[in-house]
N, C-alpha and C. Protein backbone atom coordinates (compact mmCIF):
# COMPACT_ATOMS: atom_id res chain seq x y z
N MET A 1 7.88 81.37 30.83
CA MET A 1 7.92 80.09 31.40
C MET A 1 6.64 79.79 32.16
N ALA A 2 6.02 80.78 32.66
CA ALA A 2 4.79 80.59 33.39
C ALA A 2 3.71 80.10 32.46
N VAL A 3 3.75 80.57 31.19
CA VAL A 3 2.74 80.12 30.22
C VAL A 3 2.97 78.66 29.89
N LYS A 4 4.22 78.29 29.78
CA LYS A 4 4.54 76.90 29.46
C LYS A 4 4.13 76.00 30.61
N ASP A 5 4.35 76.40 31.84
CA ASP A 5 3.95 75.60 32.99
C ASP A 5 2.44 75.50 33.06
N ARG A 6 1.77 76.57 32.69
CA ARG A 6 0.32 76.55 32.74
C ARG A 6 -0.21 75.58 31.69
N ASP A 7 0.40 75.59 30.48
CA ASP A 7 -0.02 74.67 29.44
C ASP A 7 0.21 73.22 29.85
N ARG A 8 1.27 73.01 30.56
CA ARG A 8 1.61 71.65 30.95
C ARG A 8 0.60 71.09 31.92
N PHE A 9 0.04 71.89 32.74
CA PHE A 9 -0.91 71.40 33.73
C PHE A 9 -2.36 71.62 33.33
N SER A 10 -2.61 72.13 32.13
CA SER A 10 -4.01 72.35 31.74
C SER A 10 -4.65 71.02 31.35
N THR A 11 -5.95 70.96 31.45
CA THR A 11 -6.70 69.74 31.19
C THR A 11 -6.61 69.37 29.72
N ALA A 12 -6.70 70.33 28.86
CA ALA A 12 -6.65 70.05 27.43
C ALA A 12 -5.30 69.48 27.05
N THR A 13 -4.26 70.01 27.64
CA THR A 13 -2.92 69.50 27.35
C THR A 13 -2.77 68.09 27.86
N ARG A 14 -3.28 67.85 29.05
CA ARG A 14 -3.19 66.49 29.61
C ARG A 14 -3.95 65.48 28.75
N ILE A 15 -5.12 65.85 28.30
CA ILE A 15 -5.93 64.95 27.48
C ILE A 15 -5.23 64.69 26.16
N ARG A 16 -4.70 65.75 25.55
CA ARG A 16 -3.98 65.58 24.29
C ARG A 16 -2.77 64.69 24.49
N LEU A 17 -2.01 64.88 25.56
CA LEU A 17 -0.84 64.07 25.86
C LEU A 17 -1.25 62.62 26.12
N LEU A 18 -2.32 62.45 26.85
CA LEU A 18 -2.83 61.10 27.12
C LEU A 18 -3.27 60.43 25.83
N GLY A 19 -3.92 61.14 24.94
CA GLY A 19 -4.33 60.59 23.64
C GLY A 19 -3.14 60.19 22.79
N GLU A 20 -2.10 61.02 22.79
CA GLU A 20 -0.90 60.69 22.02
C GLU A 20 -0.23 59.45 22.58
N GLN A 21 -0.16 59.34 23.89
CA GLN A 21 0.45 58.15 24.51
C GLN A 21 -0.35 56.89 24.18
N THR A 22 -1.66 57.03 24.24
CA THR A 22 -2.53 55.88 23.93
C THR A 22 -2.38 55.50 22.47
N ALA A 23 -2.33 56.47 21.60
CA ALA A 23 -2.15 56.19 20.17
C ALA A 23 -0.82 55.51 19.93
N ALA A 24 0.22 55.95 20.64
CA ALA A 24 1.53 55.33 20.49
C ALA A 24 1.50 53.88 20.96
N ARG A 25 0.82 53.60 22.07
CA ARG A 25 0.71 52.22 22.57
C ARG A 25 -0.04 51.34 21.59
N VAL A 26 -1.14 51.87 21.05
CA VAL A 26 -1.93 51.11 20.08
C VAL A 26 -1.09 50.82 18.85
N TYR A 27 -0.36 51.81 18.37
CA TYR A 27 0.48 51.63 17.20
C TYR A 27 1.54 50.56 17.46
N ARG A 28 2.18 50.62 18.63
CA ARG A 28 3.20 49.62 18.97
C ARG A 28 2.60 48.22 19.06
N SER A 29 1.44 48.08 19.67
CA SER A 29 0.83 46.76 19.81
C SER A 29 0.40 46.22 18.44
N GLN A 30 -0.07 47.11 17.55
CA GLN A 30 -0.46 46.65 16.21
C GLN A 30 0.75 46.19 15.42
N THR A 31 1.83 46.90 15.51
CA THR A 31 3.02 46.51 14.76
C THR A 31 3.57 45.19 15.31
N LYS A 32 3.53 45.03 16.65
CA LYS A 32 3.97 43.76 17.22
C LYS A 32 3.07 42.62 16.77
N ARG A 33 1.77 42.87 16.77
CA ARG A 33 0.80 41.86 16.36
C ARG A 33 1.01 41.50 14.89
N GLN A 34 1.24 42.52 14.06
CA GLN A 34 1.47 42.25 12.64
C GLN A 34 2.77 41.48 12.44
N ALA A 35 3.79 41.83 13.20
CA ALA A 35 5.05 41.12 13.09
C ALA A 35 4.87 39.67 13.53
N ARG A 36 4.14 39.48 14.62
CA ARG A 36 3.88 38.14 15.09
C ARG A 36 3.07 37.35 14.07
N ARG A 37 2.06 37.96 13.50
CA ARG A 37 1.21 37.31 12.53
C ARG A 37 2.00 36.87 11.31
N SER A 38 2.85 37.72 10.82
CA SER A 38 3.59 37.38 9.62
C SER A 38 4.55 36.21 9.89
N ARG A 39 5.20 36.18 11.06
CA ARG A 39 6.07 35.05 11.38
C ARG A 39 5.27 33.78 11.54
N LEU A 40 4.15 33.85 12.22
CA LEU A 40 3.31 32.68 12.44
C LEU A 40 2.75 32.19 11.12
N THR A 41 2.37 33.07 10.25
CA THR A 41 1.82 32.68 8.96
C THR A 41 2.89 32.01 8.11
N GLY A 42 4.08 32.52 8.14
CA GLY A 42 5.18 31.90 7.39
C GLY A 42 5.50 30.51 7.92
N ARG A 43 5.53 30.38 9.22
CA ARG A 43 5.78 29.06 9.82
C ARG A 43 4.65 28.10 9.51
N ALA A 44 3.44 28.61 9.57
CA ALA A 44 2.29 27.76 9.28
C ALA A 44 2.33 27.31 7.82
N ALA A 45 2.70 28.21 6.93
CA ALA A 45 2.79 27.86 5.51
C ALA A 45 3.87 26.81 5.29
N LEU A 46 5.00 26.99 5.94
CA LEU A 46 6.09 26.02 5.83
C LEU A 46 5.67 24.67 6.40
N LEU A 47 5.01 24.69 7.54
CA LEU A 47 4.53 23.45 8.13
C LEU A 47 3.51 22.76 7.23
N ALA A 48 2.62 23.54 6.65
CA ALA A 48 1.62 22.97 5.73
C ALA A 48 2.30 22.38 4.50
N LEU A 49 3.31 23.06 3.99
CA LEU A 49 4.04 22.56 2.84
C LEU A 49 4.76 21.26 3.16
N VAL A 50 5.38 21.20 4.33
CA VAL A 50 6.07 19.97 4.74
C VAL A 50 5.07 18.83 4.93
N MET A 51 3.95 19.11 5.56
CA MET A 51 2.94 18.07 5.78
C MET A 51 2.38 17.56 4.45
N CYS A 52 2.11 18.47 3.54
CA CYS A 52 1.59 18.05 2.22
C CYS A 52 2.61 17.20 1.48
N SER A 53 3.86 17.60 1.53
CA SER A 53 4.89 16.81 0.84
C SER A 53 5.04 15.44 1.48
N LEU A 54 4.93 15.35 2.81
CA LEU A 54 4.99 14.04 3.47
C LEU A 54 3.80 13.17 3.09
N ILE A 55 2.63 13.77 3.02
CA ILE A 55 1.44 13.01 2.64
C ILE A 55 1.58 12.49 1.21
N VAL A 56 2.04 13.35 0.32
CA VAL A 56 2.22 12.93 -1.07
C VAL A 56 3.29 11.85 -1.18
N ALA A 57 4.37 12.02 -0.41
CA ALA A 57 5.46 11.05 -0.47
C ALA A 57 5.06 9.70 0.11
N LEU A 58 4.19 9.69 1.10
CA LEU A 58 3.81 8.44 1.76
C LEU A 58 2.53 7.81 1.22
N ALA A 59 1.80 8.50 0.38
CA ALA A 59 0.51 7.98 -0.09
C ALA A 59 0.70 6.72 -0.93
N TYR A 60 1.57 6.73 -1.90
CA TYR A 60 1.76 5.57 -2.77
C TYR A 60 2.31 4.37 -2.00
N PRO A 61 3.36 4.52 -1.18
CA PRO A 61 3.83 3.35 -0.42
C PRO A 61 2.76 2.78 0.52
N MET A 62 1.95 3.63 1.11
CA MET A 62 0.90 3.12 1.99
C MET A 62 -0.15 2.35 1.20
N ARG A 63 -0.49 2.86 0.03
CA ARG A 63 -1.46 2.15 -0.81
C ARG A 63 -0.91 0.80 -1.24
N GLU A 64 0.36 0.76 -1.61
CA GLU A 64 0.99 -0.50 -1.99
C GLU A 64 1.04 -1.46 -0.81
N TYR A 65 1.34 -0.95 0.36
CA TYR A 65 1.39 -1.80 1.55
C TYR A 65 0.03 -2.43 1.82
N VAL A 66 -1.00 -1.64 1.74
CA VAL A 66 -2.36 -2.15 2.00
C VAL A 66 -2.74 -3.19 0.95
N SER A 67 -2.45 -2.91 -0.31
CA SER A 67 -2.82 -3.86 -1.36
C SER A 67 -2.00 -5.15 -1.23
N GLN A 68 -0.74 -5.06 -0.85
CA GLN A 68 0.07 -6.26 -0.67
C GLN A 68 -0.41 -7.07 0.53
N ARG A 69 -0.84 -6.41 1.57
CA ARG A 69 -1.38 -7.14 2.73
C ARG A 69 -2.65 -7.90 2.32
N ALA A 70 -3.49 -7.27 1.51
CA ALA A 70 -4.70 -7.95 1.04
C ALA A 70 -4.34 -9.13 0.15
N GLU A 71 -3.33 -8.96 -0.68
CA GLU A 71 -2.90 -10.06 -1.55
C GLU A 71 -2.32 -11.20 -0.73
N ILE A 72 -1.57 -10.89 0.31
CA ILE A 72 -1.01 -11.93 1.18
C ILE A 72 -2.14 -12.71 1.86
N GLU A 73 -3.15 -12.00 2.32
CA GLU A 73 -4.29 -12.69 2.95
C GLU A 73 -5.00 -13.60 1.97
N ASP A 74 -5.15 -13.15 0.72
CA ASP A 74 -5.78 -14.00 -0.31
C ASP A 74 -4.94 -15.25 -0.57
N LEU A 75 -3.63 -15.06 -0.67
CA LEU A 75 -2.76 -16.21 -0.93
C LEU A 75 -2.77 -17.19 0.24
N GLN A 76 -2.83 -16.67 1.46
CA GLN A 76 -2.90 -17.56 2.62
C GLN A 76 -4.21 -18.33 2.64
N ARG A 77 -5.30 -17.67 2.26
CA ARG A 77 -6.59 -18.36 2.18
C ARG A 77 -6.55 -19.46 1.11
N GLU A 78 -5.98 -19.14 -0.05
CA GLU A 78 -5.86 -20.14 -1.10
C GLU A 78 -4.98 -21.31 -0.66
N GLN A 79 -3.93 -21.01 0.09
CA GLN A 79 -3.05 -22.06 0.59
C GLN A 79 -3.79 -22.97 1.56
N ARG A 80 -4.61 -22.38 2.44
CA ARG A 80 -5.40 -23.21 3.36
C ARG A 80 -6.37 -24.10 2.59
N GLN A 81 -7.01 -23.54 1.57
CA GLN A 81 -7.95 -24.32 0.77
C GLN A 81 -7.23 -25.46 0.04
N ALA A 82 -6.03 -25.18 -0.47
CA ALA A 82 -5.26 -26.22 -1.17
C ALA A 82 -4.86 -27.33 -0.19
N ARG A 83 -4.47 -26.96 1.02
CA ARG A 83 -4.11 -27.98 2.02
C ARG A 83 -5.32 -28.84 2.38
N GLU A 84 -6.48 -28.20 2.53
CA GLU A 84 -7.70 -28.96 2.84
C GLU A 84 -8.03 -29.91 1.69
N ARG A 85 -7.86 -29.45 0.45
CA ARG A 85 -8.14 -30.31 -0.70
C ARG A 85 -7.16 -31.47 -0.75
N VAL A 86 -5.90 -31.22 -0.45
CA VAL A 86 -4.91 -32.30 -0.42
C VAL A 86 -5.28 -33.33 0.64
N GLU A 87 -5.74 -32.85 1.80
CA GLU A 87 -6.16 -33.78 2.86
C GLU A 87 -7.36 -34.61 2.41
N ARG A 88 -8.33 -33.99 1.75
CA ARG A 88 -9.49 -34.74 1.25
C ARG A 88 -9.06 -35.79 0.23
N LEU A 89 -8.14 -35.40 -0.67
CA LEU A 89 -7.67 -36.35 -1.68
C LEU A 89 -6.87 -37.48 -1.06
N ARG A 90 -6.09 -37.20 -0.02
CA ARG A 90 -5.36 -38.27 0.68
C ARG A 90 -6.33 -39.24 1.34
N ASP A 91 -7.38 -38.68 1.95
CA ASP A 91 -8.39 -39.54 2.56
C ASP A 91 -9.07 -40.41 1.51
N LEU A 92 -9.39 -39.82 0.37
CA LEU A 92 -10.04 -40.57 -0.71
C LEU A 92 -9.11 -41.65 -1.24
N LYS A 93 -7.85 -41.32 -1.37
CA LYS A 93 -6.87 -42.31 -1.85
C LYS A 93 -6.77 -43.46 -0.86
N ALA A 94 -6.74 -43.12 0.43
CA ALA A 94 -6.66 -44.17 1.45
C ALA A 94 -7.91 -45.04 1.42
N ARG A 95 -9.08 -44.45 1.18
CA ARG A 95 -10.30 -45.24 1.10
C ARG A 95 -10.27 -46.17 -0.10
N TRP A 96 -9.74 -45.68 -1.23
CA TRP A 96 -9.68 -46.54 -2.42
C TRP A 96 -8.68 -47.67 -2.25
N GLN A 97 -7.75 -47.55 -1.33
CA GLN A 97 -6.82 -48.65 -1.06
C GLN A 97 -7.52 -49.82 -0.36
N ASP A 98 -8.63 -49.52 0.28
CA ASP A 98 -9.42 -50.56 0.96
C ASP A 98 -10.24 -51.31 -0.08
N ASP A 99 -10.11 -52.64 -0.11
CA ASP A 99 -10.82 -53.45 -1.10
C ASP A 99 -12.33 -53.39 -0.92
N ALA A 100 -12.80 -53.31 0.29
CA ALA A 100 -14.25 -53.27 0.53
C ALA A 100 -14.85 -51.99 -0.04
N TYR A 101 -14.16 -50.87 0.15
CA TYR A 101 -14.67 -49.60 -0.39
C TYR A 101 -14.65 -49.63 -1.91
N ALA A 102 -13.55 -50.14 -2.50
CA ALA A 102 -13.46 -50.22 -3.96
C ALA A 102 -14.58 -51.10 -4.52
N GLU A 103 -14.84 -52.22 -3.86
CA GLU A 103 -15.90 -53.11 -4.32
C GLU A 103 -17.26 -52.41 -4.23
N GLN A 104 -17.49 -51.69 -3.15
CA GLN A 104 -18.75 -50.97 -2.98
C GLN A 104 -18.93 -49.92 -4.09
N GLN A 105 -17.89 -49.17 -4.39
CA GLN A 105 -17.98 -48.15 -5.42
C GLN A 105 -18.17 -48.77 -6.81
N ILE A 106 -17.52 -49.90 -7.08
CA ILE A 106 -17.69 -50.57 -8.37
C ILE A 106 -19.11 -51.04 -8.53
N ARG A 107 -19.66 -51.62 -7.48
CA ARG A 107 -21.05 -52.09 -7.54
C ARG A 107 -22.01 -50.91 -7.76
N GLN A 108 -21.77 -49.84 -7.05
CA GLN A 108 -22.68 -48.68 -7.12
C GLN A 108 -22.57 -47.96 -8.46
N ARG A 109 -21.36 -47.67 -8.91
CA ARG A 109 -21.18 -46.84 -10.10
C ARG A 109 -21.32 -47.62 -11.40
N LEU A 110 -20.81 -48.85 -11.43
CA LEU A 110 -20.82 -49.61 -12.69
C LEU A 110 -21.91 -50.68 -12.73
N HIS A 111 -22.67 -50.79 -11.64
CA HIS A 111 -23.77 -51.76 -11.53
C HIS A 111 -23.27 -53.19 -11.70
N TYR A 112 -22.09 -53.47 -11.14
CA TYR A 112 -21.58 -54.85 -11.17
C TYR A 112 -22.26 -55.64 -10.08
N VAL A 113 -22.42 -56.96 -10.33
CA VAL A 113 -22.97 -57.85 -9.32
C VAL A 113 -22.03 -59.03 -9.18
N MET A 114 -22.02 -59.63 -8.03
CA MET A 114 -21.19 -60.80 -7.78
C MET A 114 -21.88 -62.02 -8.42
N PRO A 115 -21.12 -63.04 -8.72
CA PRO A 115 -21.74 -64.24 -9.30
C PRO A 115 -22.81 -64.80 -8.37
N GLY A 116 -23.95 -65.13 -8.93
CA GLY A 116 -25.05 -65.67 -8.17
C GLY A 116 -26.04 -64.61 -7.71
N GLU A 117 -25.72 -63.32 -7.85
CA GLU A 117 -26.63 -62.25 -7.46
C GLU A 117 -27.41 -61.79 -8.68
N THR A 118 -28.58 -61.21 -8.42
CA THR A 118 -29.39 -60.65 -9.49
C THR A 118 -29.37 -59.13 -9.34
N GLY A 119 -29.02 -58.43 -10.43
CA GLY A 119 -28.94 -56.99 -10.37
C GLY A 119 -30.22 -56.34 -10.82
N PHE A 120 -30.65 -55.33 -10.10
CA PHE A 120 -31.84 -54.56 -10.46
C PHE A 120 -31.46 -53.09 -10.54
N ILE A 121 -32.05 -52.39 -11.50
CA ILE A 121 -31.85 -50.94 -11.62
C ILE A 121 -33.23 -50.31 -11.55
N VAL A 122 -33.44 -49.44 -10.60
CA VAL A 122 -34.70 -48.75 -10.44
C VAL A 122 -34.54 -47.38 -11.11
N VAL A 123 -35.42 -47.13 -12.06
CA VAL A 123 -35.33 -45.89 -12.82
C VAL A 123 -36.29 -44.87 -12.20
N ASP A 124 -35.78 -43.69 -11.97
CA ASP A 124 -36.60 -42.59 -11.45
C ASP A 124 -37.44 -42.04 -12.60
N PRO A 125 -38.78 -41.96 -12.44
CA PRO A 125 -39.60 -41.48 -13.56
C PRO A 125 -39.28 -40.03 -13.95
N HIS A 126 -38.88 -39.21 -13.00
CA HIS A 126 -38.54 -37.82 -13.33
C HIS A 126 -37.26 -37.76 -14.15
N ALA A 127 -36.31 -38.63 -13.85
CA ALA A 127 -35.06 -38.66 -14.61
C ALA A 127 -35.32 -39.12 -16.04
N ALA A 128 -36.25 -40.05 -16.23
CA ALA A 128 -36.57 -40.52 -17.57
C ALA A 128 -37.17 -39.38 -18.40
N LYS A 129 -38.00 -38.56 -17.80
CA LYS A 129 -38.59 -37.43 -18.53
C LYS A 129 -37.50 -36.43 -18.93
N GLN A 130 -36.55 -36.23 -18.06
CA GLN A 130 -35.47 -35.28 -18.37
C GLN A 130 -34.62 -35.80 -19.51
N SER A 131 -34.36 -37.11 -19.54
CA SER A 131 -33.53 -37.64 -20.62
C SER A 131 -34.25 -37.56 -21.96
N ARG A 132 -35.56 -37.64 -21.95
CA ARG A 132 -36.33 -37.52 -23.20
C ARG A 132 -36.27 -36.09 -23.73
N THR A 133 -36.20 -35.12 -22.83
CA THR A 133 -36.13 -33.73 -23.30
C THR A 133 -34.77 -33.43 -23.91
N ASP A 134 -33.74 -34.19 -23.57
CA ASP A 134 -32.41 -33.98 -24.15
C ASP A 134 -32.29 -34.56 -25.54
N LEU A 135 -33.32 -35.18 -26.06
CA LEU A 135 -33.25 -35.76 -27.40
C LEU A 135 -33.07 -34.69 -28.46
N GLY A 136 -33.29 -33.45 -28.14
CA GLY A 136 -33.08 -32.36 -29.09
C GLY A 136 -31.62 -32.26 -29.51
N ALA A 137 -30.72 -32.87 -28.76
CA ALA A 137 -29.30 -32.84 -29.09
C ALA A 137 -29.02 -33.61 -30.38
N ALA A 138 -29.88 -34.56 -30.72
CA ALA A 138 -29.68 -35.33 -31.95
C ALA A 138 -29.88 -34.46 -33.18
N ASP A 139 -30.60 -33.39 -33.04
CA ASP A 139 -30.85 -32.51 -34.18
C ASP A 139 -29.68 -31.55 -34.44
N ARG A 140 -28.80 -31.43 -33.49
CA ARG A 140 -27.67 -30.51 -33.64
C ARG A 140 -26.49 -31.22 -34.29
N PRO A 141 -25.52 -30.44 -34.80
CA PRO A 141 -24.30 -31.08 -35.35
C PRO A 141 -23.51 -31.80 -34.25
N TRP A 142 -22.73 -32.80 -34.64
CA TRP A 142 -22.02 -33.62 -33.67
C TRP A 142 -21.01 -32.81 -32.86
N TYR A 143 -20.37 -31.82 -33.48
CA TYR A 143 -19.35 -31.05 -32.75
C TYR A 143 -19.97 -30.19 -31.66
N SER A 144 -21.22 -29.78 -31.82
CA SER A 144 -21.90 -29.04 -30.75
C SER A 144 -22.14 -29.95 -29.55
N ASN A 145 -22.50 -31.20 -29.81
CA ASN A 145 -22.71 -32.15 -28.72
C ASN A 145 -21.41 -32.44 -28.00
N VAL A 146 -20.32 -32.58 -28.77
CA VAL A 146 -19.01 -32.82 -28.14
C VAL A 146 -18.62 -31.64 -27.27
N TRP A 147 -18.80 -30.44 -27.79
CA TRP A 147 -18.43 -29.25 -27.03
C TRP A 147 -19.28 -29.12 -25.76
N ASP A 148 -20.58 -29.41 -25.85
CA ASP A 148 -21.44 -29.37 -24.66
C ASP A 148 -20.99 -30.41 -23.64
N GLY A 149 -20.58 -31.56 -24.12
CA GLY A 149 -20.08 -32.60 -23.20
C GLY A 149 -18.81 -32.15 -22.49
N VAL A 150 -17.94 -31.46 -23.19
CA VAL A 150 -16.71 -30.94 -22.57
C VAL A 150 -17.06 -29.89 -21.53
N ASP A 151 -18.00 -29.01 -21.85
CA ASP A 151 -18.43 -27.98 -20.90
C ASP A 151 -19.03 -28.59 -19.65
N LYS A 152 -19.87 -29.61 -19.82
CA LYS A 152 -20.49 -30.26 -18.67
C LYS A 152 -19.47 -30.97 -17.81
N ALA A 153 -18.49 -31.61 -18.46
CA ALA A 153 -17.45 -32.30 -17.70
C ALA A 153 -16.58 -31.31 -16.94
N ASP A 154 -16.31 -30.18 -17.57
CA ASP A 154 -15.49 -29.16 -16.90
C ASP A 154 -16.23 -28.55 -15.72
N ALA A 155 -17.53 -28.34 -15.87
CA ALA A 155 -18.32 -27.75 -14.79
C ALA A 155 -18.48 -28.72 -13.62
N SER A 156 -18.54 -30.00 -13.87
CA SER A 156 -18.72 -30.96 -12.78
C SER A 156 -17.42 -31.17 -12.00
N GLY A 157 -16.28 -30.85 -12.58
CA GLY A 157 -14.99 -31.02 -11.90
C GLY A 157 -14.76 -29.99 -10.82
N ARG A 158 -15.49 -28.92 -10.81
CA ARG A 158 -15.29 -27.84 -9.83
C ARG A 158 -15.99 -28.14 -8.60
């Protein structure tokens, strides 16, 4: 028993015992850390999976919502433009109800004159040159001229 007591109090025995205790603590802390890591990793993976599925599930409805909002804004803009055009047309209609305005427009557009007046038409020299350059239309077939006239009338209506 004396040998055993001596071994218990020897420096080498104490160091070996201390090393074993330290190794046991390190082993326990590593296993706890690994256990913690595996649980955290599983939770993180599940959370990532849930987040990805939510993003995928909400991506299409959000895109549709944004596109519909843009379409609504376009339709509201078109509606405002249509209302403004209606107001302009109402104003024009009201002006045409006035006999003085109608007479002024008839004189200006159709070159009408009242009895006893002398009508004059002043021709712009630049406009005369432009009309002479359009004489090339006589060389084309008649249906081309008709089609060009339709195109010009359609373009002026806008």
